[in-house]
Amino acid sequence: MFLIIAKYLIPKGYRGMAVFPFVLVKYPSDKNNQVFVNHEKIHLRQQLELLILPFFIWYLIEYVVRLFQYKNASLAYQNISFEREAYKNEANMNYLKSRPFFRFVQYLNQK
């Protein structure tokens, strides 16, 4: 994993993003935020499982489906299965050590 400060590459309203093998952060202080970095590392693992490109295709399709479901961009984003998994486990620094393969699937139908 390579951690890079990329203020102008991060979309407005977001602080960071994972694009294998990079974690891009908007603010230098986020490089030291363990919970934030762990959240992005969970996304890196998800990307590896789906061989990177299919991850982004799935992410976009699920976002569009959630947008129709919730009719709210923020709620759609928060309810993407990849985000649900990352947010739920971001504070657990040992999560990736024991995370089952394809765990994000568990978060597809959760409310």
PDB file of N, CA, C and O in Angstrom, residues 46-87:
ATOM      1  N   GLN A  46     -10.979  -5.438  -0.765  1.00  0.00           N
ATOM      2  CA  GLN A  46     -12.155  -5.694  -1.606  1.00  0.00           C
ATOM      3  C   GLN A  46     -11.771  -5.624  -3.088  1.00  0.00           C
ATOM      4  O   GLN A  46     -12.205  -6.458  -3.887  1.00  0.00           O
ATOM      5  N   GLN A  47     -10.965  -4.642  -3.425  1.00  0.00           N
ATOM      6  CA  GLN A  47     -10.534  -4.487  -4.811  1.00  0.00           C
ATOM      7  C   GLN A  47      -9.715  -5.683  -5.278  1.00  0.00           C
ATOM      8  O   GLN A  47      -9.893  -6.170  -6.412  1.00  0.00           O
ATOM      9  N   LEU A  48      -8.841  -6.160  -4.432  1.00  0.00           N
ATOM     10  CA  LEU A  48      -8.035  -7.343  -4.775  1.00  0.00           C
ATOM     11  C   LEU A  48      -8.909  -8.566  -5.006  1.00  0.00           C
ATOM     12  O   LEU A  48      -8.685  -9.332  -5.947  1.00  0.00           O
ATOM     13  N   GLU A  49      -9.890  -8.754  -4.151  1.00  0.00           N
ATOM     14  CA  GLU A  49     -10.783  -9.906  -4.285  1.00  0.00           C
ATOM     15  C   GLU A  49     -11.514  -9.917  -5.618  1.00  0.00           C
ATOM     16  O   GLU A  49     -11.758 -10.973  -6.191  1.00  0.00           O
ATOM     17  N   LEU A  50     -11.885  -8.738  -6.081  1.00  0.00           N
ATOM     18  CA  LEU A  50     -12.648  -8.647  -7.329  1.00  0.00           C
ATOM     19  C   LEU A  50     -11.755  -8.307  -8.526  1.00  0.00           C
ATOM     20  O   LEU A  50     -12.258  -7.970  -9.596  1.00  0.00           O
ATOM     21  N   LEU A  51     -10.458  -8.402  -8.336  1.00  0.00           N
ATOM     22  CA  LEU A  51      -9.494  -8.145  -9.414  1.00  0.00           C
ATOM     23  C   LEU A  51      -9.576  -6.709  -9.945  1.00  0.00           C
ATOM     24  O   LEU A  51      -9.478  -6.453 -11.145  1.00  0.00           O
ATOM     25  N   ILE A  52      -9.767  -5.778  -9.065  1.00  0.00           N
ATOM     26  CA  ILE A  52      -9.711  -4.328  -9.227  1.00  0.00           C
ATOM     27  C   ILE A  52     -10.791  -3.746 -10.141  1.00  0.00           C
ATOM     28  O   ILE A  52     -11.714  -3.102  -9.656  1.00  0.00           O
ATOM     29  N   LEU A  53     -10.711  -3.915 -11.442  1.00  0.00           N
ATOM     30  CA  LEU A  53     -11.687  -3.297 -12.344  1.00  0.00           C
ATOM     31  C   LEU A  53     -13.123  -3.735 -12.054  1.00  0.00           C
ATOM     32  O   LEU A  53     -14.017  -2.886 -11.965  1.00  0.00           O
ATOM     33  N   PRO A  54     -13.396  -5.029 -11.872  1.00  0.00           N
ATOM     34  CA  PRO A  54     -14.767  -5.427 -11.525  1.00  0.00           C
ATOM     35  C   PRO A  54     -15.266  -4.782 -10.227  1.00  0.00           C
ATOM     36  O   PRO A  54     -16.465  -4.531 -10.086  1.00  0.00           O
ATOM     37  N   PHE A  55     -14.360  -4.490  -9.299  1.00  0.00           N
ATOM     38  CA  PHE A  55     -14.747  -3.795  -8.065  1.00  0.00           C
ATOM     39  C   PHE A  55     -15.392  -2.450  -8.405  1.00  0.00           C
ATOM     40  O   PHE A  55     -16.469  -2.115  -7.902  1.00  0.00           O
ATOM     41  N   PHE A  56     -14.739  -1.680  -9.262  1.00  0.00           N
ATOM     42  CA  PHE A  56     -15.242  -0.344  -9.581  1.00  0.00           C
ATOM     43  C   PHE A  56     -16.531  -0.406 -10.395  1.00  0.00           C
ATOM     44  O   PHE A  56     -17.416   0.434 -10.226  1.00  0.00           O
ATOM     45  N   ILE A  57     -16.653  -1.408 -11.238  1.00  0.00           N
ATOM     46  CA  ILE A  57     -17.892  -1.592 -11.999  1.00  0.00           C
ATOM     47  C   ILE A  57     -19.030  -1.928 -11.045  1.00  0.00           C
ATOM     48  O   ILE A  57     -20.112  -1.338 -11.103  1.00  0.00           O
ATOM     49  N   TRP A  58     -18.790  -2.892 -10.139  1.00  0.00           N
ATOM     50  CA  TRP A  58     -19.796  -3.288  -9.146  1.00  0.00           C
ATOM     51  C   TRP A  58     -20.163  -2.080  -8.280  1.00  0.00           C
ATOM     52  O   TRP A  58     -21.327  -1.829  -7.988  1.00  0.00           O
ATOM     53  N   TYR A  59     -19.133  -1.338  -7.827  1.00  0.00           N
ATOM     54  CA  TYR A  59     -19.336  -0.174  -6.964  1.00  0.00           C
ATOM     55  C   TYR A  59     -20.277   0.818  -7.648  1.00  0.00           C
ATOM     56  O   TYR A  59     -21.242   1.300  -7.041  1.00  0.00           O
ATOM     57  N   LEU A  60     -20.011   1.122  -8.900  1.00  0.00           N
ATOM     58  CA  LEU A  60     -20.829   2.082  -9.635  1.00  0.00           C
ATOM     59  C   LEU A  60     -22.251   1.573  -9.836  1.00  0.00           C
ATOM     60  O   LEU A  60     -23.227   2.312  -9.615  1.00  0.00           O
ATOM     61  N   ILE A  61     -22.397   0.322 -10.227  1.00  0.00           N
ATOM     62  CA  ILE A  61     -23.734  -0.255 -10.429  1.00  0.00           C
ATOM     63  C   ILE A  61     -24.519  -0.252  -9.121  1.00  0.00           C
ATOM     64  O   ILE A  61     -25.683   0.136  -9.079  1.00  0.00           O
ATOM     65  N   GLU A  62     -23.857  -0.669  -8.041  1.00  0.00           N
ATOM     66  CA  GLU A  62     -24.560  -0.694  -6.761  1.00  0.00           C
ATOM     67  C   GLU A  62     -24.930   0.719  -6.305  1.00  0.00           C
ATOM     68  O   GLU A  62     -26.011   0.934  -5.750  1.00  0.00           O
ATOM     69  N   TYR A  63     -24.068   1.682  -6.573  1.00  0.00           N
ATOM     70  CA  TYR A  63     -24.385   3.068  -6.227  1.00  0.00           C
ATOM     71  C   TYR A  63     -25.650   3.529  -6.968  1.00  0.00           C
ATOM     72  O   TYR A  63     -26.549   4.130  -6.370  1.00  0.00           O
ATOM     73  N   VAL A  64     -25.733   3.246  -8.249  1.00  0.00           N
ATOM     74  CA  VAL A  64     -26.896   3.643  -9.045  1.00  0.00           C
ATOM     75  C   VAL A  64     -28.161   2.961  -8.520  1.00  0.00           C
ATOM     76  O   VAL A  64     -29.214   3.597  -8.371  1.00  0.00           O
ATOM     77  N   VAL A  65     -28.064   1.662  -8.207  1.00  0.00           N
ATOM     78  CA  VAL A  65     -29.212   0.932  -7.662  1.00  0.00           C
ATOM     79  C   VAL A  65     -29.638   1.561  -6.338  1.00  0.00           C
ATOM     80  O   VAL A  65     -30.834   1.794  -6.101  1.00  0.00           O
ATOM     81  N   ARG A  66     -28.669   1.868  -5.467  1.00  0.00           N
ATOM     82  CA  ARG A  66     -28.990   2.481  -4.167  1.00  0.00           C
ATOM     83  C   ARG A  66     -29.562   3.890  -4.352  1.00  0.00           C
ATOM     84  O   ARG A  66     -30.404   4.330  -3.562  1.00  0.00           O
ATOM     85  N   LEU A  67     -29.107   4.591  -5.377  1.00  0.00           N
ATOM     86  CA  LEU A  67     -29.630   5.923  -5.648  1.00  0.00           C
ATOM     87  C   LEU A  67     -31.121   5.854  -5.996  1.00  0.00           C
ATOM     88  O   LEU A  67     -31.926   6.652  -5.506  1.00  0.00           O
ATOM     89  N   PHE A  68     -31.502   4.880  -6.799  1.00  0.00           N
ATOM     90  CA  PHE A  68     -32.923   4.675  -7.096  1.00  0.00           C
ATOM     91  C   PHE A  68     -33.682   4.241  -5.844  1.00  0.00           C
ATOM     92  O   PHE A  68     -34.818   4.639  -5.622  1.00  0.00           O
ATOM     93  N   GLN A  69     -33.026   3.418  -5.035  1.00  0.00           N
ATOM     94  CA  GLN A  69     -33.664   2.903  -3.826  1.00  0.00           C
ATOM     95  C   GLN A  69     -33.905   4.009  -2.804  1.00  0.00           C
ATOM     96  O   GLN A  69     -34.994   4.105  -2.238  1.00  0.00           O
ATOM     97  N   TYR A  70     -32.891   4.847  -2.551  1.00  0.00           N
ATOM     98  CA  TYR A  70     -32.984   5.847  -1.486  1.00  0.00           C
ATOM     99  C   TYR A  70     -33.298   7.260  -1.977  1.00  0.00           C
ATOM    100  O   TYR A  70     -33.642   8.120  -1.191  1.00  0.00           O
ATOM    101  N   LYS A  71     -33.108   7.510  -3.258  1.00  0.00           N
ATOM    102  CA  LYS A  71     -33.340   8.832  -3.851  1.00  0.00           C
ATOM    103  C   LYS A  71     -32.570   9.931  -3.121  1.00  0.00           C
ATOM    104  O   LYS A  71     -33.042  11.059  -2.968  1.00  0.00           O
ATOM    105  N   ASN A  72     -31.377   9.562  -2.663  1.00  0.00           N
ATOM    106  CA  ASN A  72     -30.512  10.475  -1.924  1.00  0.00           C
ATOM    107  C   ASN A  72     -29.069  10.005  -2.133  1.00  0.00           C
ATOM    108  O   ASN A  72     -28.734   8.866  -1.785  1.00  0.00           O
ATOM    109  N   ALA A  73     -28.218  10.873  -2.670  1.00  0.00           N
ATOM    110  CA  ALA A  73     -26.841  10.493  -3.011  1.00  0.00           C
ATOM    111  C   ALA A  73     -26.034  10.043  -1.793  1.00  0.00           C
ATOM    112  O   ALA A  73     -25.293   9.067  -1.852  1.00  0.00           O
ATOM    113  N   SER A  74     -26.185  10.751  -0.684  1.00  0.00           N
ATOM    114  CA  SER A  74     -25.436  10.410   0.518  1.00  0.00           C
ATOM    115  C   SER A  74     -25.865   9.045   1.070  1.00  0.00           C
ATOM    116  O   SER A  74     -25.025   8.217   1.426  1.00  0.00           O
ATOM    117  N   LEU A  75     -27.168   8.812   1.139  1.00  0.00           N
ATOM    118  CA  LEU A  75     -27.670   7.517   1.610  1.00  0.00           C
ATOM    119  C   LEU A  75     -27.281   6.390   0.659  1.00  0.00           C
ATOM    120  O   LEU A  75     -26.968   5.278   1.097  1.00  0.00           O
ATOM    121  N   ALA A  76     -27.292   6.686  -0.632  1.00  0.00           N
ATOM    122  CA  ALA A  76     -26.891   5.675  -1.620  1.00  0.00           C
ATOM    123  C   ALA A  76     -25.444   5.269  -1.377  1.00  0.00           C
ATOM    124  O   ALA A  76     -25.124   4.076  -1.312  1.00  0.00           O
ATOM    125  N   TYR A  77     -24.566   6.243  -1.206  1.00  0.00           N
ATOM    126  CA  TYR A  77     -23.153   5.978  -0.946  1.00  0.00           C
ATOM    127  C   TYR A  77     -22.966   5.164   0.344  1.00  0.00           C
ATOM    128  O   TYR A  77     -22.242   4.178   0.373  1.00  0.00           O
ATOM    129  N   GLN A  78     -23.628   5.595   1.405  1.00  0.00           N
ATOM    130  CA  GLN A  78     -23.478   4.935   2.702  1.00  0.00           C
ATOM    131  C   GLN A  78     -23.971   3.489   2.696  1.00  0.00           C
ATOM    132  O   GLN A  78     -23.549   2.693   3.523  1.00  0.00           O
ATOM    133  N   ASN A  79     -24.863   3.159   1.766  1.00  0.00           N
ATOM    134  CA  ASN A  79     -25.446   1.823   1.741  1.00  0.00           C
ATOM    135  C   ASN A  79     -24.862   0.895   0.684  1.00  0.00           C
ATOM    136  O   ASN A  79     -25.357  -0.218   0.498  1.00  0.00           O
ATOM    137  N   ILE A  80     -23.803   1.320   0.022  1.00  0.00           N
ATOM    138  CA  ILE A  80     -23.071   0.408  -0.865  1.00  0.00           C
ATOM    139  C   ILE A  80     -22.439  -0.651   0.033  1.00  0.00           C
ATOM    140  O   ILE A  80     -21.862  -0.335   1.073  1.00  0.00           O
ATOM    141  N   SER A  81     -22.544  -1.908  -0.355  1.00  0.00           N
ATOM    142  CA  SER A  81     -22.047  -3.000   0.497  1.00  0.00           C
ATOM    143  C   SER A  81     -20.578  -2.815   0.874  1.00  0.00           C
ATOM    144  O   SER A  81     -20.192  -3.099   2.013  1.00  0.00           O
ATOM    145  N   PHE A  82     -19.764  -2.334  -0.038  1.00  0.00           N
ATOM    146  CA  PHE A  82     -18.342  -2.119   0.252  1.00  0.00           C
ATOM    147  C   PHE A  82     -18.160  -1.075   1.346  1.00  0.00           C
ATOM    148  O   PHE A  82     -17.296  -1.216   2.222  1.00  0.00           O
ATOM    149  N   GLU A  83     -18.972  -0.021   1.306  1.00  0.00           N
ATOM    150  CA  GLU A  83     -18.893   1.030   2.318  1.00  0.00           C
ATOM    151  C   GLU A  83     -19.444   0.559   3.655  1.00  0.00           C
ATOM    152  O   GLU A  83     -18.895   0.877   4.707  1.00  0.00           O
ATOM    153  N   ARG A  84     -20.528  -0.199   3.621  1.00  0.00           N
ATOM    154  CA  ARG A  84     -21.085  -0.740   4.869  1.00  0.00           C
ATOM    155  C   ARG A  84     -20.026  -1.559   5.612  1.00  0.00           C
ATOM    156  O   ARG A  84     -19.845  -1.400   6.819  1.00  0.00           O
ATOM    157  N   GLU A  85     -19.355  -2.439   4.869  1.00  0.00           N
ATOM    158  CA  GLU A  85     -18.327  -3.259   5.508  1.00  0.00           C
ATOM    159  C   GLU A  85     -17.198  -2.393   6.051  1.00  0.00           C
ATOM    160  O   GLU A  85     -16.762  -2.581   7.194  1.00  0.00           O
ATOM    161  N   ALA A  86     -16.726  -1.454   5.250  1.00  0.00           N
ATOM    162  CA  ALA A  86     -15.598  -0.622   5.674  1.00  0.00           C
ATOM    163  C   ALA A  86     -15.946   0.241   6.885  1.00  0.00           C
ATOM    164  O   ALA A  86     -15.168   0.325   7.836  1.00  0.00           O
ATOM    165  N   TYR A  87     -17.117   0.865   6.865  1.00  0.00           N
ATOM    166  CA  TYR A  87     -17.504   1.708   8.007  1.00  0.00           C
ATOM    167  C   TYR A  87     -17.715   0.880   9.275  1.00  0.00           C
ATOM    168  O   TYR A  87     -17.329   1.301  10.362  1.00  0.00           O
TER     169      TYR A  87
END
